[in-house]
Amino acid sequence: MTLTAAQPPDNEALIAKGWAALPASYRIPDVAPTLDEARAYCRRLAESHYENFHVASWFLPKALRPHFYSIYAYCRISDDLGDEVPDRAAALALLDLWGRELDACYEGRARHPVFVALAETIRACRIPKTPFADLLVAFRQDQTVTRFETMQDVLAYCRYSANPVGRLVLYACGEVKTETMEENFRLSDLTCTALQLANFWQDVRSDFEKRNRVYIPQADMRAHGVTDETIEEGIAAGVATPGFRALIKHEVDYARSLFLEGLPLINRVNRDLALDLDLFSRGGLEILRAIERRNYDVLSARPAIGKRTKLALALRAVAGKALPFLRLGSAQ
């Protein structure tokens, strides 16, 4: 008797435990959906989970939207498998299962709606498996790593957690020509890492309270006299210490430098993608400004961007499509 085709009973139990913590719609169906059904699934997931993605999708050519929806749905569920399953062993079991489904997708055996839709995106856009698989590396790491010693360690994490998303977007939009690919990838990585860092500094409180994660480099914390206790006490007191605010200012300044270094990508890609890059870069920089407006206190409340500001950013990005000199990267 061989067990190679079946999961060990304990692993099956972990997978069942993991699925129980997530929406029932995430589970792998017995019968694969049609392509139209799968694309509708991905669109619903994208438009119901992330307002900014929904806004950005307005500006995409109609032909590209299904590809963006399928890529987003893959990223969304992958992230939730890691972050929304309380039991780490169950989360890891689900992430391993998801990785096997990714392999099956590339082998023409897709079953989950996300992978049925993604298979067509992969075919049409000629996307290699690496960026999809890299994301799973980061989500697995989330289960075991909660602190980072240096900024280089944080950047190494972003190489798997954030940068693959930008590369997937470049593939979907046809911006991977041999003569420009490496520089486009480099600039995209800078922008995606900057966005990830902006989100980290915005969410210090929730990451600490809900997940016991601190993405601020430990070396930087020591240099500013900040410890986990400083964060915990700041949350409890509803105010950040001067040392903590100085630390966050240091991290905000670094994230902004990455945004600025990555801006030339906006003027290297087609106008439709340039608009979205402009919008997301403006949004990330606005997060940093929101942190500044709170005097770098991200412990008493989460810095947020209001709807009016989001609308203004979107309108500015649209203007940049019609008038390229208004784009963020035009002065670079």
Short mmCIF file of C-alpha atoms in Angstrom, two decimals, residues 151 197 201 216-217 219-221 223-224 242-257 288 291-292 296:
data_model
loop_
_atom_site.label_atom_id
_atom_site.label_comp_id
_atom_site.label_asym_id
_atom_site.label_seq_id
_atom_site.Cartn_x
_atom_site.Cartn_y
_atom_site.Cartn_z
CA MET A 151 16.76 46.91 7.40
CA LEU A 197 7.31 49.80 4.17
CA TRP A 201 4.88 51.97 9.47
CA ILE A 216 10.81 47.93 12.37
CA PRO A 217 14.45 46.75 12.36
CA ALA A 219 18.93 47.62 15.24
CA ASP A 220 17.06 50.86 14.48
CA MET A 221 14.91 50.38 17.59
CA ALA A 223 19.59 53.10 18.20
CA HIS A 224 16.52 55.14 19.25
CA PRO A 242 9.66 61.10 21.56
CA GLY A 243 12.16 58.30 20.90
CA PHE A 244 9.54 56.20 19.11
CA ARG A 245 8.45 59.18 16.99
CA ALA A 246 12.06 59.85 16.02
CA LEU A 247 12.38 56.19 15.05
CA ILE A 248 9.32 56.30 12.81
CA LYS A 249 10.54 59.54 11.22
CA HIS A 250 13.76 57.74 10.33
CA GLU A 251 11.83 54.87 8.75
CA VAL A 252 9.42 57.20 6.90
CA ASP A 253 12.32 59.14 5.41
CA TYR A 254 13.88 55.91 4.16
CA ALA A 255 10.63 54.70 2.60
CA ARG A 256 10.20 58.05 0.84
CA SER A 257 13.71 57.77 -0.62
CA LEU A 288 3.84 58.76 4.72
CA ILE A 291 2.12 59.60 9.46
CA GLU A 292 3.97 62.92 9.49
CA TYR A 296 4.93 60.08 13.74
#
